[in-house]
Coordinates of C-alpha atoms and ligand atoms in Angstrom, one line a residue:
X1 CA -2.5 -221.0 28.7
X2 CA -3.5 -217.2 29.3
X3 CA -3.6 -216.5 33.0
X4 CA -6.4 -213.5 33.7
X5 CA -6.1 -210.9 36.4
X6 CA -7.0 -212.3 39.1
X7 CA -7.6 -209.0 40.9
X8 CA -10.4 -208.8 38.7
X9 CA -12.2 -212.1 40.6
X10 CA -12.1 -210.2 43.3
X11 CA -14.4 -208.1 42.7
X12 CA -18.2 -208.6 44.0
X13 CA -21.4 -208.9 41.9
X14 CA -22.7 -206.7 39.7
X15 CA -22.4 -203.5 39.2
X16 CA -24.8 -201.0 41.4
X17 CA -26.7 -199.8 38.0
X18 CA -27.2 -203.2 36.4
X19 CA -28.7 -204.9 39.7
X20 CA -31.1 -201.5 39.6
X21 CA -31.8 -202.0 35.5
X22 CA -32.3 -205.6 36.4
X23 CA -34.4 -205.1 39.2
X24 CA -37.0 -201.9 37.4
X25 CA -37.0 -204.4 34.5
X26 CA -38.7 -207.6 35.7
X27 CA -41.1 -205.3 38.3
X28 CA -42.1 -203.0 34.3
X29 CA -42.7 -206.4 33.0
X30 CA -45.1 -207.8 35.4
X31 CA -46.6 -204.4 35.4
X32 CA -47.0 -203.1 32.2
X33 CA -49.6 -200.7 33.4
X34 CA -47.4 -198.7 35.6
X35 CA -46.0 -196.0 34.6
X36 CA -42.1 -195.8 36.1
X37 CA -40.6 -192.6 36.8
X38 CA -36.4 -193.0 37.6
X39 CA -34.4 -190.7 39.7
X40 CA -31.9 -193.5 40.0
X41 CA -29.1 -193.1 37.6
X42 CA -26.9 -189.9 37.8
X43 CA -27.5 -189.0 34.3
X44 CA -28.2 -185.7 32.3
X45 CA -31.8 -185.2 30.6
X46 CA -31.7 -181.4 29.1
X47 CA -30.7 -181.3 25.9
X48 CA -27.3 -180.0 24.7
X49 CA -27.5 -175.9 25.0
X50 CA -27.7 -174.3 21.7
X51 CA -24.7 -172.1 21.9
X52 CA -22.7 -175.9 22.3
X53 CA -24.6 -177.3 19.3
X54 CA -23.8 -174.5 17.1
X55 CA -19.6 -174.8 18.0
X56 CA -20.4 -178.4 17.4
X57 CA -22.1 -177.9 13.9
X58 CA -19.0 -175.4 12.7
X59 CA -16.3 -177.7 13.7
X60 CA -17.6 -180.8 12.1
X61 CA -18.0 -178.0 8.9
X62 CA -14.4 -177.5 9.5
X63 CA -13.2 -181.2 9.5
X64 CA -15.0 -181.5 5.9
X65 CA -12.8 -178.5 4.1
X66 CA -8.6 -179.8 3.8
X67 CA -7.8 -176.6 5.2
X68 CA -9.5 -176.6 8.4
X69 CA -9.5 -180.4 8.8
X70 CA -7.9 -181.6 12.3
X71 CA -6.0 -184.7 12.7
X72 CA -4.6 -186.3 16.0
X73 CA -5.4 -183.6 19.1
X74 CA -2.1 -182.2 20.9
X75 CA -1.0 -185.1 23.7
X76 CA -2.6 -182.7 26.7
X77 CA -5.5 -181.2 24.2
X78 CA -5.7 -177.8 22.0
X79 CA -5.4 -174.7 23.5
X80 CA -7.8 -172.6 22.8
X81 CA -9.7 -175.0 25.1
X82 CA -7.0 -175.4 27.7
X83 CA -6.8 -171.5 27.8
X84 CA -10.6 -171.2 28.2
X85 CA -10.4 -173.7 31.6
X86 CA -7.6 -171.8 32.7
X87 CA -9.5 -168.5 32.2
X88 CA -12.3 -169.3 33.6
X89 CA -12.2 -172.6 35.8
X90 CA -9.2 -170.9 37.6
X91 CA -7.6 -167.3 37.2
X92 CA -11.4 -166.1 37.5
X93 CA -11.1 -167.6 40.9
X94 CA -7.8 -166.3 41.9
X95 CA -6.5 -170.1 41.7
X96 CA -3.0 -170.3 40.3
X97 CA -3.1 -172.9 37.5
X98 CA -1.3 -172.8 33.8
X99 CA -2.6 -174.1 31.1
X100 CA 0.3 -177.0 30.4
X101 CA -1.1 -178.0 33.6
X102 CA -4.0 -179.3 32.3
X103 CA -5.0 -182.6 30.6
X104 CA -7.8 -182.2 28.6
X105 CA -9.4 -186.1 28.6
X106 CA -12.9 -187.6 27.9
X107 CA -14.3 -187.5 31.0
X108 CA -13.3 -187.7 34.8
X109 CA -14.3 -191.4 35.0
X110 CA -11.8 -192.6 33.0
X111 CA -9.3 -190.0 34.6
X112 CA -10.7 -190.9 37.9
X113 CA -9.9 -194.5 37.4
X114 CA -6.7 -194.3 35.2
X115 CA -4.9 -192.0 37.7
X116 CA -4.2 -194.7 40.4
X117 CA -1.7 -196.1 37.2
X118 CA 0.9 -193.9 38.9
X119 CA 0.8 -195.3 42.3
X120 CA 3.0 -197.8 43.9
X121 CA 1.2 -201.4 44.7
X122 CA 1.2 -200.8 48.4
X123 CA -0.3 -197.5 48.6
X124 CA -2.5 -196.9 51.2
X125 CA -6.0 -195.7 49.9
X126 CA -8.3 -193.9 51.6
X127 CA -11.9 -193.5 50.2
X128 CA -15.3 -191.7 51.5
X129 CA -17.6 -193.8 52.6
X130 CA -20.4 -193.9 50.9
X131 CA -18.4 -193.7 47.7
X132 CA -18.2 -193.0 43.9
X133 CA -17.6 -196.9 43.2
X134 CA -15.1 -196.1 40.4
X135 CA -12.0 -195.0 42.8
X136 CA -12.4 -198.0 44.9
X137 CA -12.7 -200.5 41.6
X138 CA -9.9 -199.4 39.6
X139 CA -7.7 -199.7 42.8
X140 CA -9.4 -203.5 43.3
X141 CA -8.2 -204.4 39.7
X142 CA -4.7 -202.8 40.2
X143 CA -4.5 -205.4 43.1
X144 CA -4.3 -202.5 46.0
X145 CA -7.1 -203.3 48.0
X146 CA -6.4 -206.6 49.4
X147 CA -9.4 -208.7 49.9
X148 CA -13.0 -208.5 49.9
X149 CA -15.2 -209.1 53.2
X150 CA -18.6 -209.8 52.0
X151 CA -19.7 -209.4 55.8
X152 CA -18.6 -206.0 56.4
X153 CA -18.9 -205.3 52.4
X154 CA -14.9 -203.8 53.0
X155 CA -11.6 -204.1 51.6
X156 CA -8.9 -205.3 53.4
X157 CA -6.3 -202.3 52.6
X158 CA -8.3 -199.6 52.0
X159 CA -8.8 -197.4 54.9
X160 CA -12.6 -195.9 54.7
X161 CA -13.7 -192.4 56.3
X162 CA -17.5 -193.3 56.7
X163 CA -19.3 -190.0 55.8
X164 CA -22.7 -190.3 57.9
X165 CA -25.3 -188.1 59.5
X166 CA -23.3 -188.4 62.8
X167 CA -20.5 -186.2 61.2
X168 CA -22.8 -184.4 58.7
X169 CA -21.0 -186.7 56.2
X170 CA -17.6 -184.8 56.3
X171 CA -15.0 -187.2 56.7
X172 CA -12.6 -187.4 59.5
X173 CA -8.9 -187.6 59.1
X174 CA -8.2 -191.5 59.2
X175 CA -6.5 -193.1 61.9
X176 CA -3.8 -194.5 59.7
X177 CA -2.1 -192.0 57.2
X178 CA -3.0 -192.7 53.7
X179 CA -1.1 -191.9 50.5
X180 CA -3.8 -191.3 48.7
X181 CA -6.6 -189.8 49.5
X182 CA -9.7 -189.5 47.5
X183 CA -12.6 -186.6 48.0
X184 CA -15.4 -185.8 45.5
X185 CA -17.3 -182.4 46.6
X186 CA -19.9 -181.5 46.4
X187 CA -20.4 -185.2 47.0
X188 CA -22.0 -187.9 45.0
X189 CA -23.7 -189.9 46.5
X190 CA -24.5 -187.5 49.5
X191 CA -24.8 -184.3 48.1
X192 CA -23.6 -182.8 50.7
X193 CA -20.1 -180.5 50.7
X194 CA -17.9 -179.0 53.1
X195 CA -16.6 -174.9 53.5
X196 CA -13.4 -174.0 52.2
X197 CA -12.0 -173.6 55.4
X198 CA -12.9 -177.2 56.4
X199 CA -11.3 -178.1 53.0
X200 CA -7.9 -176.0 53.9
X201 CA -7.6 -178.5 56.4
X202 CA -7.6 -181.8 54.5
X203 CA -4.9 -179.7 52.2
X204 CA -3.0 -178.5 55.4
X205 CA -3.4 -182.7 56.5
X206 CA -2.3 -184.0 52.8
X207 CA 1.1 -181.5 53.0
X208 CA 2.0 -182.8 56.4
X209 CA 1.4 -186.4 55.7
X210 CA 2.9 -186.6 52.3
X211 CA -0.3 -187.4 50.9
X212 CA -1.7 -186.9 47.7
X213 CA -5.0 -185.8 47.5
X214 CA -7.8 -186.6 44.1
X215 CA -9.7 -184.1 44.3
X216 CA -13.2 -184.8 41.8
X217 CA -15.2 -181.5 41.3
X218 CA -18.0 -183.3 38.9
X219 CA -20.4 -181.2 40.6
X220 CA -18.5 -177.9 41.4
X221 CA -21.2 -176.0 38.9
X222 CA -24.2 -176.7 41.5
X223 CA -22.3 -175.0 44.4
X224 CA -24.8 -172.7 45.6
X225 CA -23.2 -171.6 48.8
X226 CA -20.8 -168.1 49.1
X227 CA -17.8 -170.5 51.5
X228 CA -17.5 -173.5 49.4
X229 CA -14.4 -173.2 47.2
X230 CA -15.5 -174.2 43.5
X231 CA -11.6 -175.8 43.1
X232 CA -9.1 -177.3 45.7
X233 CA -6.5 -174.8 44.3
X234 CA -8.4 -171.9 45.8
X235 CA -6.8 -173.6 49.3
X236 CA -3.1 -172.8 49.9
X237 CA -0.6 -175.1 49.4
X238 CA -3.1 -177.6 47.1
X239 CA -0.5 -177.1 44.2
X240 CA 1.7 -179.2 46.3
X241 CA -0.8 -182.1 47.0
X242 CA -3.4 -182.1 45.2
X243 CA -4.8 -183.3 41.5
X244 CA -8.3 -181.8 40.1
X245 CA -10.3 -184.0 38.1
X246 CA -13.0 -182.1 36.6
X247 CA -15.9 -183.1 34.0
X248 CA -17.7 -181.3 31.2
X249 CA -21.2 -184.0 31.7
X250 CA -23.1 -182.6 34.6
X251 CA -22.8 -178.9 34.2
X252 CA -22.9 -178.8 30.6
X253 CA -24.9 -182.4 29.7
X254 CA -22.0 -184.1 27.7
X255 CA -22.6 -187.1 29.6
X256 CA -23.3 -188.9 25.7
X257 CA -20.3 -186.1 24.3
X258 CA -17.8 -187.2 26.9
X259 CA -14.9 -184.1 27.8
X260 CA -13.5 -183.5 31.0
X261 CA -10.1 -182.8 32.2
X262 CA -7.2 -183.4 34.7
X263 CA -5.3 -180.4 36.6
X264 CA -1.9 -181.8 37.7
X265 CA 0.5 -178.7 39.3
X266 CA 4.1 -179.1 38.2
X267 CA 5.1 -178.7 42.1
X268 CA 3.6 -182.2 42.9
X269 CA 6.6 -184.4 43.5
X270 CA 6.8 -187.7 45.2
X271 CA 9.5 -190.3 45.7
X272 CA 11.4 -187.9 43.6
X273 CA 9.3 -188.0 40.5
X274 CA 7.0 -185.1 39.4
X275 CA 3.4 -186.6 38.8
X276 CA 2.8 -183.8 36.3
X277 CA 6.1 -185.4 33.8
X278 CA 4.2 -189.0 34.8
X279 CA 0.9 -188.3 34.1
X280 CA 2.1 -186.2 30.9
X281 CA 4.0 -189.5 30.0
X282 CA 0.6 -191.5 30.2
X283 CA -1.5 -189.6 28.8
X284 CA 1.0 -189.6 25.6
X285 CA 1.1 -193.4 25.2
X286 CA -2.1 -194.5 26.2
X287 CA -4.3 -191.8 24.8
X288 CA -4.6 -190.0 21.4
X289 CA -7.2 -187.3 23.3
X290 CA -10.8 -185.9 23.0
X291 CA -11.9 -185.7 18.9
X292 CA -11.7 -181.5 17.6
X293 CA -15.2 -181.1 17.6
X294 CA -15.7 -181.9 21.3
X295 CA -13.0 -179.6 22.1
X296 CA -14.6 -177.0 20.3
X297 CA -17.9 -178.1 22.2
X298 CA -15.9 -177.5 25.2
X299 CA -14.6 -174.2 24.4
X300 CA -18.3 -172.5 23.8
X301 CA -19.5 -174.1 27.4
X302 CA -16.6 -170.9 28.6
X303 CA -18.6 -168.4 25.7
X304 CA -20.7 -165.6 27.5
X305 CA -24.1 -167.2 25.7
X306 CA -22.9 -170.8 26.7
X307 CA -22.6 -169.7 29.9
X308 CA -25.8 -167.8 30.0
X309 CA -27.6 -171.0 28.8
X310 CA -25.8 -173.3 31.2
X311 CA -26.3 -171.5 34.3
X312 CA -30.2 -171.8 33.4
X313 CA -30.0 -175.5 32.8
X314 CA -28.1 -176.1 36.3
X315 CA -31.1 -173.8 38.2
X316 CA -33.4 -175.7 36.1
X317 CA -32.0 -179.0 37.7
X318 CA -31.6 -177.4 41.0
X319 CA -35.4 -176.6 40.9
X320 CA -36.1 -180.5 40.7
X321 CA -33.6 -180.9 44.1
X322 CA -35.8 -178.2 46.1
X323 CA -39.1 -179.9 44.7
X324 CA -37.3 -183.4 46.1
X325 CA -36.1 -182.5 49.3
X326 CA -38.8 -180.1 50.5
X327 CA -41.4 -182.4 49.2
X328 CA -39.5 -185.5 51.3
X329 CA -39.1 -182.8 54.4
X330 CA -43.1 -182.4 54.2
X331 CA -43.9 -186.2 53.8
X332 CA -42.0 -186.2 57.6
X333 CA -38.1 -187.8 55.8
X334 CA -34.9 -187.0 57.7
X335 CA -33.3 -185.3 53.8
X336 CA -30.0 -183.9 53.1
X337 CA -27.9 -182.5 49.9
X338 CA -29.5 -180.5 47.2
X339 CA -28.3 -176.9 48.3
X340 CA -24.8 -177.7 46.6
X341 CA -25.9 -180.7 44.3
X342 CA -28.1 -182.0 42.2
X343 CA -28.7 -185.4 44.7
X344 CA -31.0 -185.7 47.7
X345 CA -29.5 -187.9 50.2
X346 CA -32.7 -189.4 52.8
X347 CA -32.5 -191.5 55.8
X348 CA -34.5 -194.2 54.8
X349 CA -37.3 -194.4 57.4
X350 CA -38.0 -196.6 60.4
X351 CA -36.0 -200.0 60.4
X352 CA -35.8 -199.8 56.1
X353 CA -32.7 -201.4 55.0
X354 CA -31.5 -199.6 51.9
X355 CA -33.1 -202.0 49.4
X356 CA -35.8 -202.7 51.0
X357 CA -36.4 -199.1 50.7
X358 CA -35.7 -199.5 47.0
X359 CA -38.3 -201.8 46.8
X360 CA -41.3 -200.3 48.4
X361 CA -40.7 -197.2 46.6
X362 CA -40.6 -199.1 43.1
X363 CA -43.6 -200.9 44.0
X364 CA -45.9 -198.3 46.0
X365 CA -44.6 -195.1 44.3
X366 CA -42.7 -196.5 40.5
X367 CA -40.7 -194.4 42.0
X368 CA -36.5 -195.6 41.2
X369 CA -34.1 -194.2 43.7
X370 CA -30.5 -195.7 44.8
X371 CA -30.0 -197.6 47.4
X372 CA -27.3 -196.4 49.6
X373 CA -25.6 -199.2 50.6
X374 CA -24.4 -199.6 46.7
X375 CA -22.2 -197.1 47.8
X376 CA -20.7 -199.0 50.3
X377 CA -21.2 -200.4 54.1
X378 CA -22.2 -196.4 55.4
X379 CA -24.3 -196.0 53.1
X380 CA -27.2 -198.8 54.5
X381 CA -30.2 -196.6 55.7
X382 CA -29.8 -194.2 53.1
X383 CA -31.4 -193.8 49.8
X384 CA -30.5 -191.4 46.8
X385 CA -32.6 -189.5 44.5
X386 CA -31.4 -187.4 41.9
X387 CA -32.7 -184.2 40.2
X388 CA -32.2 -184.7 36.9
X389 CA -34.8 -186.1 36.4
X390 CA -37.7 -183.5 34.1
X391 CA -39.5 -181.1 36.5
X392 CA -42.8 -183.1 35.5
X393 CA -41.6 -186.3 36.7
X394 CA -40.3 -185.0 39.8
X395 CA -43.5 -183.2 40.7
X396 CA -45.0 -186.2 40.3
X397 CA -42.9 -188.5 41.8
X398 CA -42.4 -186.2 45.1
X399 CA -46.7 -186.1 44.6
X400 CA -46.8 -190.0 44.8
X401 CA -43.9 -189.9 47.9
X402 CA -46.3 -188.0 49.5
X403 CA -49.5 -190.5 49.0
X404 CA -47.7 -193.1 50.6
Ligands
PLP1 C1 -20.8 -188.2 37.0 C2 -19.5 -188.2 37.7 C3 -18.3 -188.0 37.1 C4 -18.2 -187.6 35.7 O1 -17.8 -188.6 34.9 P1 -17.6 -188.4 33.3 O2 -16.8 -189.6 32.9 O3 -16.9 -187.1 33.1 O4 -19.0 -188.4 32.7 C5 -17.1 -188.0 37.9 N1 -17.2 -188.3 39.2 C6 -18.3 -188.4 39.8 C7 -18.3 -188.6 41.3 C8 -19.5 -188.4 39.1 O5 -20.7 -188.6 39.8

């Protein structure tokens, strides 16, 4: 008789986004009237730019003729797009990356959760906290995070750096020295990011702790201010502790196209293994890479009109975050993120807990948000909006905020 994983048990409820879907259902059901507007979900609504669309259209012509047809993708991607990253995403910068040093995938959530593959059992975790849920559920199924409390809604083994308005939601090097340490700036949920300098120091604290730092730079395209580095390896001595993930769905909208990519520097070694041969050794037998066409797709998001078009779709998103947080600042709500990010972290007011919040803005407003604590335990007395929304709807929503 099959035995299941039992790590997998472990795990609580339902996922964040159902228990929203779940929730925004039954409340449009009973009021079929009301007209909803959701700045919940992280995802994309801009259509893909043109200059993206056009790649797209010549490379599926291409797969049509025999002699510009494209089989299986190299193991770590083609390089006219792993050329283009390097290009742009780094020497541009000054950051020293090659391009056999990066992993062209189909997205950084998969990355993001695949990567802790490499890790012993007992290696000490430490996550942000509020969090992406992804890094701290693919270590619960790998069976690294011990057990659940439902009480303090923590993991036995994972040591947690609670990101709050106390410490302007930087975290704090942990008391216990992790192996693995996990930071995603700018930050979702928070929005909020830290200067480079502040970010030398968690590479400075990674070297001298033998730790290895995952580094998620989702939203590095919405970094608006001059000292935040737009990649770790901009920091000295990152090549020797730290792996980029990085993602082609919220600067360029292929949240439905799914690209993204991995940056792992040859010079990362631990326990005498390079992570670089590992991860190369993974990605080989587990994954026959992102189709042509997306690659192509990819390429033209680094062409001077793809770049052109992009840049206004990100200030067009970036509008919605200044409608969002200076309508919540007017309305009298303590508001934070959406200089550096597309999300607008608030302090949920009075007494609120997170869901209660959740539901008095569904039901006064139709307004959907994210509750904070989804995020985990630091999270409670927060609430998340996101500006991705269309600039109509968030006029409007921010209008209803207001009328409360
Ligand atoms: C949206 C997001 C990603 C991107 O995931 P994809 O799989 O590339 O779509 C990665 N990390 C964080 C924190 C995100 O919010």
């Amino acid at each position: 008789m099959l035995k299941v994983n039992d790590n997998y048990k472990k795990l609580p409820g339902s996922y964040l986004f159902s228990t929203i879907g779940k929730k925004v259902g039954a409340y449009a059901k009973e009021n079929p009237d009301k007209e909803i507007i959701r700045l919940g979900i992280g995802d994309v609504t801009q259509p893909i730019a043109g200059a993206i669309i056009e790649a797209m259209h010549q490379a599926v012509d291409e797969m049509g003729q025999a002699e510009t047809f494209h089989g299986y993708a190299p193991d770590l991607g083609y390089e006219f797009l792993r050329n283009a990253i390097v290009e742009h995403d780094y020497k541009a910068r000054g950051c020293d990356i090659s391009a056999d040093e990066i992993f062209v995938s189909d997205g950084a959530k998969s990355d993001s959760a695949n990567i802790q593959e490499l890790f012993a059992k007992d290696s000490r975790i430490a996550v942000c906290d509020p969090v992406y849920p992804v890094y701290v559920d693919s270590n619960v199924m790998a069976g690294r995070a011990g057990t659940y409390d439902e009480k303090t809604g923590m993991w036995s083994n994972l040591i947690y750096m609670p990101c709050v308005m106390e410490n302007d939601f930087v975290p704090e090097f942990p008391g216990e020295t992790p192996d693995v340490i996990y930071l995603c700036l700018p930050n979702n949920p928070t929005g909020t990011t830290i200067p480079k300098a502040k970010l030398q120091e968690w590479v400075d604290y990674a070297n001298r702790n033998g730790a290895l730092i995952i580094y998620d730079g989702a939203y590095e395209a919405y970094i608006s201010r001059e000292d935040v580095a737009h990649s770790i390896y901009e920091c000295d001595g990152a090549r020797t502790c730290a792996i980029e993930l990085k993602s082609f769905s919220k600067n360029a909208g292929f949240t439905g196209v799914r690209l993204g990519y991995a940056v792992v520097p040859k010079e990362l070694m631990f326990d005498n293994i390079s992570l670089h041969h590992m991860w190369a050794r993974r990605h080989g037998t587990k994954y026959n890479g992102a189709p042509y066409i997306i690659q192509r797709a990819g390429e033209a998001v680094y062409s001077p009109a793809g770049k052109a078009q992009l840049k206004e779709q990100v200030a067009y998103y970036m509008r919605n975050a200044k409608v969002i947080y200076e309508g919540l600042k007017e309305a009298g709500y303590t508001v934070f993120g959406g200089v550096d990010a597309p999300y607008i972290w608030l302090k949920t007011p009075g007494k609120m807990t997170s869901w209660e919040f959740f539901d008095f803005l569904l039901e006064k407003a139709n307004v959907v948000g994210t509750p904070g604590a989804g995020f985990g335990p630091s999270g409670e007395g927060y609430f998340r909006l996101t500006a991705f929304g269309s600039y109509e709807n968030t006029r409007a929503a921010l209008a209803r905020i207001q009328a409360l």
